[in-house]
PDB file of C-alpha atoms in Angstrom:
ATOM      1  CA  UNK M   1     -44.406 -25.025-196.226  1.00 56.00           C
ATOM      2  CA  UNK M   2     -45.567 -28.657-197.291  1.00 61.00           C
ATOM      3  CA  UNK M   3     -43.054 -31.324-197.397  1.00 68.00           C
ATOM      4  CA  UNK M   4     -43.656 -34.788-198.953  1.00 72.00           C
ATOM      5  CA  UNK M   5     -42.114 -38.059-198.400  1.00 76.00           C
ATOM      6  CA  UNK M   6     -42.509 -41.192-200.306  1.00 80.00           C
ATOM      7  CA  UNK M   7     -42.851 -44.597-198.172  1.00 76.00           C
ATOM      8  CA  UNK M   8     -43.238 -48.204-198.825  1.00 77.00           C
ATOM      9  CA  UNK M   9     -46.105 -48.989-197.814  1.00 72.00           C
ATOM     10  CA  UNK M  10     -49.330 -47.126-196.929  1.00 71.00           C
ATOM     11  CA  UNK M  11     -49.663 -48.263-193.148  1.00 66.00           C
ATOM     12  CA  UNK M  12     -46.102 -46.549-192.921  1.00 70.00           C
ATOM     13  CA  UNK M  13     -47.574 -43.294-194.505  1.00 73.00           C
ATOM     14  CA  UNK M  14     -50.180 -42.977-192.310  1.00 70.00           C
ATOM     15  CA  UNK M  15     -48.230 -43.743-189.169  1.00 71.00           C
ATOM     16  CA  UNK M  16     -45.554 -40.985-190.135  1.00 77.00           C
ATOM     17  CA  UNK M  17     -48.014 -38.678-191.499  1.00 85.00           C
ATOM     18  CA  UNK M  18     -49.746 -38.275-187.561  1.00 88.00           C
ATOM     19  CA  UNK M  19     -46.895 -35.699-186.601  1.00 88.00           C
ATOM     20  CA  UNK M  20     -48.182 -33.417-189.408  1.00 90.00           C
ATOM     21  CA  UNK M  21     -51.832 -34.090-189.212  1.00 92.00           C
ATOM     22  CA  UNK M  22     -51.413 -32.617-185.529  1.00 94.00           C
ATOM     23  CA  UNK M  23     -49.874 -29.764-186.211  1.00 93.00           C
ATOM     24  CA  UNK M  24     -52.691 -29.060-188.828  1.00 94.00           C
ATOM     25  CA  UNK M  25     -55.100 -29.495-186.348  1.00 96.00           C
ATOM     26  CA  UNK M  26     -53.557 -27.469-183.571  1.00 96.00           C
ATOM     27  CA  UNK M  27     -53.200 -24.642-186.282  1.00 96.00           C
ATOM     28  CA  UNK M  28     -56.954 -25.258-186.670  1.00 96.00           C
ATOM     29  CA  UNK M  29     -57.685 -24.762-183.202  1.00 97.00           C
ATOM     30  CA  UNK M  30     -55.435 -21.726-182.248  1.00 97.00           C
ATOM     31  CA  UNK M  31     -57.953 -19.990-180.765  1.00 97.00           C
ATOM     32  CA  UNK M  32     -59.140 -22.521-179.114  1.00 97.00           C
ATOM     33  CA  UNK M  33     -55.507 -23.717-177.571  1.00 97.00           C
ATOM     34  CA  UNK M  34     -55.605 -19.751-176.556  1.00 97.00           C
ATOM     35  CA  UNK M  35     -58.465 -19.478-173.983  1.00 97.00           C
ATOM     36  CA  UNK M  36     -57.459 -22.800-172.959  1.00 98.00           C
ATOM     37  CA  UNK M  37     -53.860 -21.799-171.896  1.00 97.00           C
ATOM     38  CA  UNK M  38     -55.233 -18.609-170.758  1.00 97.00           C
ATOM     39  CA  UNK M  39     -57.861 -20.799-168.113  1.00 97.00           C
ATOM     40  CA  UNK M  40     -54.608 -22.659-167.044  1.00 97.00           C
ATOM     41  CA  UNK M  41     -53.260 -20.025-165.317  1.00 97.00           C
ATOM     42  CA  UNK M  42     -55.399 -21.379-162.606  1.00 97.00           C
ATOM     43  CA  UNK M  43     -52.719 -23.906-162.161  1.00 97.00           C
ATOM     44  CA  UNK M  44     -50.999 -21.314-159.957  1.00 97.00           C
ATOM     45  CA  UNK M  45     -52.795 -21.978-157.167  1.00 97.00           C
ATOM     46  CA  UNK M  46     -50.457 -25.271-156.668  1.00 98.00           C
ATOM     47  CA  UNK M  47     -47.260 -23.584-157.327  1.00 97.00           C
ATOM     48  CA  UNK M  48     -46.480 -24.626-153.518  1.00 97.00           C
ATOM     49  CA  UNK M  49     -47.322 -27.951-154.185  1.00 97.00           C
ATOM     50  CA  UNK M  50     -45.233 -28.761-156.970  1.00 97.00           C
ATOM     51  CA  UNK M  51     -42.490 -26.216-155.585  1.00 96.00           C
ATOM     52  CA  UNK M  52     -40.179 -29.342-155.010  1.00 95.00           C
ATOM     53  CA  UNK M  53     -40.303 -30.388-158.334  1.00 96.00           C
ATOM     54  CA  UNK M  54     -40.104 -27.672-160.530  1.00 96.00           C
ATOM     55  CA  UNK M  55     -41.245 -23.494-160.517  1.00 96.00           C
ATOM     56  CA  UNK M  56     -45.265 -22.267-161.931  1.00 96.00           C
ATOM     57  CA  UNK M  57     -43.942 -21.443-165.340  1.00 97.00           C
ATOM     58  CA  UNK M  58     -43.141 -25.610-165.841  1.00 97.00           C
ATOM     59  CA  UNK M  59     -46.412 -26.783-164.330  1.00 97.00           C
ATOM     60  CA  UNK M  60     -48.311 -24.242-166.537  1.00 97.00           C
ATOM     61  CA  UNK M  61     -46.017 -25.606-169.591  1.00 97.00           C
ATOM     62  CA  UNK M  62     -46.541 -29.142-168.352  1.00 98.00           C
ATOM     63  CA  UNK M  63     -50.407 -28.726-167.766  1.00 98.00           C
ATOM     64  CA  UNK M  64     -50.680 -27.174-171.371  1.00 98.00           C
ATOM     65  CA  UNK M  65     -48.688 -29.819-173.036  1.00 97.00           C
ATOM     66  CA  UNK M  66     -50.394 -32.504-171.204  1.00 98.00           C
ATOM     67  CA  UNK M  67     -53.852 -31.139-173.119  1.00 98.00           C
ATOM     68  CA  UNK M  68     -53.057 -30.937-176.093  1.00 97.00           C
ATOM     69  CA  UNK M  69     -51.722 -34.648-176.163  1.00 96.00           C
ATOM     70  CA  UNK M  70     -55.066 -35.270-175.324  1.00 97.00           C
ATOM     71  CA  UNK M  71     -56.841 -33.059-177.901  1.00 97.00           C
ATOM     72  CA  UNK M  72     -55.014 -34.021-180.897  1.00 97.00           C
ATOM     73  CA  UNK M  73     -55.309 -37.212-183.079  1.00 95.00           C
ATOM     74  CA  UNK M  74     -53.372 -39.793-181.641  1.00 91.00           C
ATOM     75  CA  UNK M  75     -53.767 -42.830-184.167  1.00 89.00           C
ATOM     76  CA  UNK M  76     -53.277 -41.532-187.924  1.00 89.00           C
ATOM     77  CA  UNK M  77     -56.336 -40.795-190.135  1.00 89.00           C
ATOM     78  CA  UNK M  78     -57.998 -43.680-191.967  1.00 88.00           C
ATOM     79  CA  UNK M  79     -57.300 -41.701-195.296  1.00 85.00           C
ATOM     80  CA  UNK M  80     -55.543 -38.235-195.779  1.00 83.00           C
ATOM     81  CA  UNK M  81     -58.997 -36.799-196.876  1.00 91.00           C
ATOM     82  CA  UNK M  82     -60.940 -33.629-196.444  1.00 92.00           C
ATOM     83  CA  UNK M  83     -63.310 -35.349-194.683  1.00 95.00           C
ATOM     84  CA  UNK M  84     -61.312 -37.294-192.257  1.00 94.00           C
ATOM     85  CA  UNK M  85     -59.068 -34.469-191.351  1.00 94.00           C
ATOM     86  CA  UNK M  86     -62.242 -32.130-190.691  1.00 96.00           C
ATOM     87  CA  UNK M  87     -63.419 -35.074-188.407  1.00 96.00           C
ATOM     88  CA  UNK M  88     -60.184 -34.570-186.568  1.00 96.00           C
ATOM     89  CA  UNK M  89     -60.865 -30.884-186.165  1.00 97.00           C
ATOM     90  CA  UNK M  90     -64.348 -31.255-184.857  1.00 97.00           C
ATOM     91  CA  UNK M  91     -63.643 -34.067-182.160  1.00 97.00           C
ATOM     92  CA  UNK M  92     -60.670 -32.014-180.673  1.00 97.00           C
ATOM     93  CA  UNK M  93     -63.145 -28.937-180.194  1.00 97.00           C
ATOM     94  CA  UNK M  94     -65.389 -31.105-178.738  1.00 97.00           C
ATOM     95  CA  UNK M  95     -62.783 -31.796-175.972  1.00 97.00           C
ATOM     96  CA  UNK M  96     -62.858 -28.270-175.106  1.00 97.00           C
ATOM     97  CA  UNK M  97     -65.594 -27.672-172.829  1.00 97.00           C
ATOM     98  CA  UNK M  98     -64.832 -27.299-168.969  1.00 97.00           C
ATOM     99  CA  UNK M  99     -61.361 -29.197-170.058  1.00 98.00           C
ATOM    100  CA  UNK M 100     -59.167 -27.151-167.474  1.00 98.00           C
ATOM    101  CA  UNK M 101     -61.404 -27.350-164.968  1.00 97.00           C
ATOM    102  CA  UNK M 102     -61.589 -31.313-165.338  1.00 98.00           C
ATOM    103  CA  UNK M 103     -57.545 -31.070-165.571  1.00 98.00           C
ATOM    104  CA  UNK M 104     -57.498 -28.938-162.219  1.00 98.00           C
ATOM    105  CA  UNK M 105     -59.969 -31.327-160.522  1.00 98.00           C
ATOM    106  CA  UNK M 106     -57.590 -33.687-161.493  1.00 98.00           C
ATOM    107  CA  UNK M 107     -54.156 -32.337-160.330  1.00 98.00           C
ATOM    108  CA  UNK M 108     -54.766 -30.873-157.197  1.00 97.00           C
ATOM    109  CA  UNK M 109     -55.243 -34.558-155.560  1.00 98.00           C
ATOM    110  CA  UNK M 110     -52.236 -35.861-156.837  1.00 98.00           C
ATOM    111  CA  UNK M 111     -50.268 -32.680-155.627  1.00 98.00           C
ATOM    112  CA  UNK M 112     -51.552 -32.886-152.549  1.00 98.00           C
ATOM    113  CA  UNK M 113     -51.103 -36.450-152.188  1.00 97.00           C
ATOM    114  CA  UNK M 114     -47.825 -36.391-153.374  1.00 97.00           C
ATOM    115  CA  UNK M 115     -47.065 -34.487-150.726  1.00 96.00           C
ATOM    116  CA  UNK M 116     -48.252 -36.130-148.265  1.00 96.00           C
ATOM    117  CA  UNK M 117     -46.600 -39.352-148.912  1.00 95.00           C
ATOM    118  CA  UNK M 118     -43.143 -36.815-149.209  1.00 94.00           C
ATOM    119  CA  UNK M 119     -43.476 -35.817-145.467  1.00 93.00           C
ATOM    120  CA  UNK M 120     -43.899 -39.676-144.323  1.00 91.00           C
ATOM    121  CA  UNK M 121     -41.517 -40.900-146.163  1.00 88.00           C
ATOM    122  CA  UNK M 122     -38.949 -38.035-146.511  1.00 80.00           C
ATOM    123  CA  UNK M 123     -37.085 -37.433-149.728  1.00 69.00           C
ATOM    124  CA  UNK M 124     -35.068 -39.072-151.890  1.00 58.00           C
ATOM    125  CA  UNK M 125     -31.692 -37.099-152.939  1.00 51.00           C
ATOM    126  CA  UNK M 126     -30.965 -35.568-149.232  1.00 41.00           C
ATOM    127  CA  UNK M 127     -27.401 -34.754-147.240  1.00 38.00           C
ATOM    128  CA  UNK M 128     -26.762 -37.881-145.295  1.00 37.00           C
ATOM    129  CA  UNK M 129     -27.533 -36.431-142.241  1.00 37.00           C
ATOM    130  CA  UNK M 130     -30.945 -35.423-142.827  1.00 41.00           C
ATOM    131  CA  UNK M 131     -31.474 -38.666-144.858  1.00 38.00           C
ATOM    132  CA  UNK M 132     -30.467 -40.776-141.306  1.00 39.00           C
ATOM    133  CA  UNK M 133     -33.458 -38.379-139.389  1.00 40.00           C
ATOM    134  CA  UNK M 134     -36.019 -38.846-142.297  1.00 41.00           C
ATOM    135  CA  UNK M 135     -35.496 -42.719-142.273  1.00 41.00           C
ATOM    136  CA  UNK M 136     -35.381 -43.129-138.468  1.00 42.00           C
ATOM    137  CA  UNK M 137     -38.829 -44.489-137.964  1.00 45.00           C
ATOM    138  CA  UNK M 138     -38.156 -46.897-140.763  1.00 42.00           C
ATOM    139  CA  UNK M 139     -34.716 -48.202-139.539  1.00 37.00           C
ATOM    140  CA  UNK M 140     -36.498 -51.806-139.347  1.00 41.00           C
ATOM    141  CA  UNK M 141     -37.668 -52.392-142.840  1.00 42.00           C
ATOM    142  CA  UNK M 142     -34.844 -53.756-144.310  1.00 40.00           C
ATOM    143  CA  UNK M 143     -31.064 -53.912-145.534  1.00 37.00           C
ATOM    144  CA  UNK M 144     -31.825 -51.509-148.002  1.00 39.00           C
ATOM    145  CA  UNK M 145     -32.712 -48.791-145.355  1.00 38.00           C
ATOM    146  CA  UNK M 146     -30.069 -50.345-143.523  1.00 36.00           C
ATOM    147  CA  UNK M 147     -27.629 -48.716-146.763  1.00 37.00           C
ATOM    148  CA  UNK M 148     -29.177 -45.158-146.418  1.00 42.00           C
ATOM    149  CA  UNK M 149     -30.817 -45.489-149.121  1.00 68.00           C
ATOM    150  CA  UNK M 150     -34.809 -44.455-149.021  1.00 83.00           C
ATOM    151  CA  UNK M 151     -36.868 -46.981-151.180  1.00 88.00           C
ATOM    152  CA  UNK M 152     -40.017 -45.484-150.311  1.00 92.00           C
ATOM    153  CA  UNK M 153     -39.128 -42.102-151.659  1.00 92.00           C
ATOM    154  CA  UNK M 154     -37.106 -43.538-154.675  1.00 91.00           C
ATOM    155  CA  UNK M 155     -40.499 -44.805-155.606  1.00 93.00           C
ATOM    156  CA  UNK M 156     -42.124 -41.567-155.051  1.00 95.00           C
ATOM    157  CA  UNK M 157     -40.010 -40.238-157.466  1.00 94.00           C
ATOM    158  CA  UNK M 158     -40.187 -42.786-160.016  1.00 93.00           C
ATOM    159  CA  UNK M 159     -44.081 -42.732-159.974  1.00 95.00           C
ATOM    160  CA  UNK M 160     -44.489 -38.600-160.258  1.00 96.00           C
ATOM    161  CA  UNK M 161     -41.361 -37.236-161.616  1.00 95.00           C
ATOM    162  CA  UNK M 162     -40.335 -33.889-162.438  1.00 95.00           C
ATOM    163  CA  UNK M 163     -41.939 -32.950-165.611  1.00 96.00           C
ATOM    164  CA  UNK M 164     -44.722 -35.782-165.181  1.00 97.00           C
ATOM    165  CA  UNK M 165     -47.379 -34.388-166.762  1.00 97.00           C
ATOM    166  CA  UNK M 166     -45.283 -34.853-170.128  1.00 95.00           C
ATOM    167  CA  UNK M 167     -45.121 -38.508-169.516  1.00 94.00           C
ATOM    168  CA  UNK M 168     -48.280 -39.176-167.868  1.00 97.00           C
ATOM    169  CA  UNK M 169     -51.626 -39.336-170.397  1.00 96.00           C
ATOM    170  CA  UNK M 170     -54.489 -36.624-169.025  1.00 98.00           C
ATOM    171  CA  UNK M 171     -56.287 -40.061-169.512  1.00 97.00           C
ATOM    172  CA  UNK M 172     -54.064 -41.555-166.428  1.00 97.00           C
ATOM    173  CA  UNK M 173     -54.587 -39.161-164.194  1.00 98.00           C
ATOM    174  CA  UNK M 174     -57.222 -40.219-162.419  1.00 97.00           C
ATOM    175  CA  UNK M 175     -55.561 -43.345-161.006  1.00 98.00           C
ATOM    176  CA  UNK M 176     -52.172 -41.677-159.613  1.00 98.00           C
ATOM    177  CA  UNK M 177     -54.113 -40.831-156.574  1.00 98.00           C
ATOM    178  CA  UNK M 178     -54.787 -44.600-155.631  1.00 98.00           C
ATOM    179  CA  UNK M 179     -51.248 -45.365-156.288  1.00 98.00           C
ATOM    180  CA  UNK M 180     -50.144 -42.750-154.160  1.00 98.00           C
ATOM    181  CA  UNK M 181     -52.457 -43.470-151.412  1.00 97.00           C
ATOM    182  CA  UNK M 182     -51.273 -47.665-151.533  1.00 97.00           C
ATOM    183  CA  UNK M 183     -47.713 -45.817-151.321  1.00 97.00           C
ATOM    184  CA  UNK M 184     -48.706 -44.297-148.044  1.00 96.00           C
ATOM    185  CA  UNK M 185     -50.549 -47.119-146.769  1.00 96.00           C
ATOM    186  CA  UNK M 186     -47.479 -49.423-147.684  1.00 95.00           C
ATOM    187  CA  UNK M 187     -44.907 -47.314-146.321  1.00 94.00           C
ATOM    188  CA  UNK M 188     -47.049 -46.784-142.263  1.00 93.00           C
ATOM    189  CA  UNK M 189     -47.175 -51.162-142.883  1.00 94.00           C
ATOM    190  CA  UNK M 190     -43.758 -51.529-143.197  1.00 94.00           C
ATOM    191  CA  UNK M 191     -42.783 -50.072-140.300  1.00 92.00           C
ATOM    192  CA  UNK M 192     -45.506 -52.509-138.394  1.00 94.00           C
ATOM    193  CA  UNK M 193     -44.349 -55.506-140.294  1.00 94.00           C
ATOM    194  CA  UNK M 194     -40.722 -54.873-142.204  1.00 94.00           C
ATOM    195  CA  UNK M 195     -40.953 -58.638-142.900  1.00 95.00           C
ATOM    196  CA  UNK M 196     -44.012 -58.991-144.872  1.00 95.00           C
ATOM    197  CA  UNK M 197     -43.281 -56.238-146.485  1.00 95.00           C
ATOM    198  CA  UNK M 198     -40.324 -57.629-147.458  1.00 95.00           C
ATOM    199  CA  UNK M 199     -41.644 -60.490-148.785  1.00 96.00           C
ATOM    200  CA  UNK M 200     -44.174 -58.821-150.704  1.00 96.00           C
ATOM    201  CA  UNK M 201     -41.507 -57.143-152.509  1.00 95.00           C
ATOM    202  CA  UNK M 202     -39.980 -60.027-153.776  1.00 96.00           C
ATOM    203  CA  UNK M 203     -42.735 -60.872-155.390  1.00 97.00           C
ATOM    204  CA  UNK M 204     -42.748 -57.653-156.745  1.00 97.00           C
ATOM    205  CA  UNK M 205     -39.422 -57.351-157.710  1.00 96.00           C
ATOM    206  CA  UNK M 206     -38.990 -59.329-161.291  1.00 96.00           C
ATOM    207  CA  UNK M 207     -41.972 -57.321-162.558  1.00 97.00           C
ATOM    208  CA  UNK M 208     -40.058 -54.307-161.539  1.00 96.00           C
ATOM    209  CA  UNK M 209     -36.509 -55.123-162.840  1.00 96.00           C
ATOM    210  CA  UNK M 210     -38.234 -56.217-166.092  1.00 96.00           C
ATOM    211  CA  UNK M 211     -39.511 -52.726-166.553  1.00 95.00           C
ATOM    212  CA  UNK M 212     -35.874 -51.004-165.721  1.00 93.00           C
ATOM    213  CA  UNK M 213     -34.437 -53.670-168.030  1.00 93.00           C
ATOM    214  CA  UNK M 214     -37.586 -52.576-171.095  1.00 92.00           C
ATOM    215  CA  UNK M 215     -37.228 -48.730-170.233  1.00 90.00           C
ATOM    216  CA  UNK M 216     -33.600 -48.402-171.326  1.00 89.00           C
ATOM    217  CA  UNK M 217     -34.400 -49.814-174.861  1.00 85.00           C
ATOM    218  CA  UNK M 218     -35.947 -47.816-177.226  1.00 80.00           C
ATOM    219  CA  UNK M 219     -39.656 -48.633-178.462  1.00 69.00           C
ATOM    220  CA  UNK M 220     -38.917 -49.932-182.254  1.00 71.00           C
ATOM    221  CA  UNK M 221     -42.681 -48.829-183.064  1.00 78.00           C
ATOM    222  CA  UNK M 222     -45.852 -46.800-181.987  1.00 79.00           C
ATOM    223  CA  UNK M 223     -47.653 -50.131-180.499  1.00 84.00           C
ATOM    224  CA  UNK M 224     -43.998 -51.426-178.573  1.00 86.00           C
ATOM    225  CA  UNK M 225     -44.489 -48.283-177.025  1.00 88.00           C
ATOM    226  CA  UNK M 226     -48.306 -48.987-176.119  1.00 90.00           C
ATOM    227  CA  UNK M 227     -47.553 -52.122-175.126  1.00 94.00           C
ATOM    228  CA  UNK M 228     -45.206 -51.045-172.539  1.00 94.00           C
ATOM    229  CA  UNK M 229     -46.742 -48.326-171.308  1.00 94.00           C
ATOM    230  CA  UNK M 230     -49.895 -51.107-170.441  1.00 95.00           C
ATOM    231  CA  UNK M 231     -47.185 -53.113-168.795  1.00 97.00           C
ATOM    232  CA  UNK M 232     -46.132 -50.159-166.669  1.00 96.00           C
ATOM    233  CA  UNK M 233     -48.979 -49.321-165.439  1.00 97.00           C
ATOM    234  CA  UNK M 234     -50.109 -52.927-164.840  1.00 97.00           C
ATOM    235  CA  UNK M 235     -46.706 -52.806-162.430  1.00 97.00           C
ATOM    236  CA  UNK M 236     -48.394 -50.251-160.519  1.00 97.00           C
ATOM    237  CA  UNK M 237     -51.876 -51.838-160.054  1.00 98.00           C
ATOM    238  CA  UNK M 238     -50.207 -55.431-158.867  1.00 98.00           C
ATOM    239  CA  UNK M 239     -48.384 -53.034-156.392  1.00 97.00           C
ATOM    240  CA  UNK M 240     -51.485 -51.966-155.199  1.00 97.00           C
ATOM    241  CA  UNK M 241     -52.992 -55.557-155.042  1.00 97.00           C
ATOM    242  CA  UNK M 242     -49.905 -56.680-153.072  1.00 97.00           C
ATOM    243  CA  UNK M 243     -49.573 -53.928-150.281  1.00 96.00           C
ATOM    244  CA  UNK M 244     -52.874 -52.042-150.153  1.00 96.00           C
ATOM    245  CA  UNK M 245     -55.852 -54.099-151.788  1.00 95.00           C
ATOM    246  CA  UNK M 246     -58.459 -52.029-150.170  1.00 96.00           C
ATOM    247  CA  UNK M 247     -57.885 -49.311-152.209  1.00 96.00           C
ATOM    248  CA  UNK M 248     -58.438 -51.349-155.361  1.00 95.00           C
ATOM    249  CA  UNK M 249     -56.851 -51.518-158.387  1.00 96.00           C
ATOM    250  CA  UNK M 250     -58.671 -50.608-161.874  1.00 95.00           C
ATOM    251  CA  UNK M 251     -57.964 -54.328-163.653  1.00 94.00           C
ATOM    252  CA  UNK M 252     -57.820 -57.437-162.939  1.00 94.00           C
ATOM    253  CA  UNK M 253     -53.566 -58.374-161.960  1.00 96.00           C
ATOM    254  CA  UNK M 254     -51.984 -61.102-161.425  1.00 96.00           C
ATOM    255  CA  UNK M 255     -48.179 -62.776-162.159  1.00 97.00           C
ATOM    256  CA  UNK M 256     -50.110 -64.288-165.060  1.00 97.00           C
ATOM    257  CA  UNK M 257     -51.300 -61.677-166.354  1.00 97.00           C
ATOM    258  CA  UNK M 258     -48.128 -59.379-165.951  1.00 97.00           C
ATOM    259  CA  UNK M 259     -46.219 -62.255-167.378  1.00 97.00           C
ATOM    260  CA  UNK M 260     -48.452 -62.349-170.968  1.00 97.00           C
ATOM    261  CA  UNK M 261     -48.156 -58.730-171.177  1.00 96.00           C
ATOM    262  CA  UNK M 262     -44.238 -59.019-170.469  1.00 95.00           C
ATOM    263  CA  UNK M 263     -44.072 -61.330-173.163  1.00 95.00           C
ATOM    264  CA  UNK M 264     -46.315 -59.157-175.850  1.00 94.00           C
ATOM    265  CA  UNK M 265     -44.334 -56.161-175.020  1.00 93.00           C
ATOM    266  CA  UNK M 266     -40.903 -58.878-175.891  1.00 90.00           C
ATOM    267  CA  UNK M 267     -42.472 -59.999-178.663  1.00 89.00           C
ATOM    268  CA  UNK M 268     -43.004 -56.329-180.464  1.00 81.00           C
TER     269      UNK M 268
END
């Protein structure tokens, strides 16, 4: 079934018409989606890993959905053409090769990292009991701890969520393990010194209610959405500069910086 819409304009044709162009390509590729969901079964191996956030049949969902964001068109073809949509065809094959190994490589370190800033800093929906056990070594950080409340594993949470390979780009990947390991690092350094890491955090803290304020309104278009996504993400990296520069962050960060990218993302 084909269905056709008129629009006003042809930028707003091509942006709606990206939906449909990747379903045509993922009916293009069947096959090749095939073997690749059949290699993902490999996921299973860190069933145990992501136990606490969902069971093996939502990481293999996850995993597969997570790929095929990445295989598919994601800006819309110069020209609904023959040419150009065959062009779309051939680079998403070309993706293919030793892809779910590359996505394994990737996952396992964030899994097991993941975890291991989960057993230092507890979790972050528990009984109050347990919660009061979990947070006794960090009893000094601040009034926040102070409330039973666990800032260290709210952030844990925030950063890989259930379902986070929906909402995190294959493309990201790759930096979730230096985020987690600054989380770590932060969390052993508060305990040391509660009061620079307090301080630290109020530096950090308009960059981070300016996200929660962004994240509960609705992107009006495609590049809003880009635009905050880059501002997220340049959130995490100044975390990293502020509590854990040795690990390193992947951009140059600064106040400035965040504050011209606040003000883009405003703008859209």
């Amino acid at each position: 079934v084909l269905n056709l819409r008129l629009f006003r304009s042809t930028d707003l044709a091509r942006n709606a018409s990206l939906t449909g162009v990747q379903r045509l390509v993922e009916l293009a590729i069947q096959k090749d989606l095939a073997w690749l969901e059949k290699d993902l079964r490999a996921v299973a191996r860190f069933d145990v890993l992501y136990a606490s956030l969902g069971d093996s049949a939502e990481l293999r969902e996850t995993s597969f959905e997570n790929l095929k964001c990445h295989i598919f068109p994601t800006e819309p073809l110069p020209a609904l053409t023959r040419n150009h949509f065959e062009n779309a065809v051939t680079a998403a094959r070309e993706k293919f090769p030793g892809l779910a190994q590359q996505f394994i490589d990737r996952l396992g370190p964030i899994l097991q990292l993941r975890q291991q800033v989960q057993q230092k800093v507890g979790v972050a929906k528990t009984s109050a009991a347990p919660r009061s056990q979990k947070l006794s070594s960090f009893s000094q950080i601040g009034t926040a701890v102070a409330k039973a409340t666990n800032p260290f594993a709210e952030e844990l949470a925030t950063l890989i969520p259930p379902r986070f390979l929906e909402r995190i780009p294959y493309e990201r990947l790759p930096h979730l393990p230096r985020y987690l390991k600054a989380l770590l690092i932060r969390a052993e350094r508060a305990v040391l010194n509660p009061i620079k890491d307090q301080e630290r955090l109020r530096q950090l803290a308009p960059f981070v209610e300016a996200l929660k304020q962004l994240e509960t309104k609705p992107s009006r278009t495609a590049e809003a959405h880009h635009e905050l996504d880059a501002y997220r993400w340049m959130v995490e990296e100044y975390k990293v500069s502020l509590f854990a520069q040795e690990v390193g962050t992947a951009m140059p960060v600064s106040p400035q910086r965040l504050n011209q990218q606040l003000e883009i993302v405003r703008l859209k």
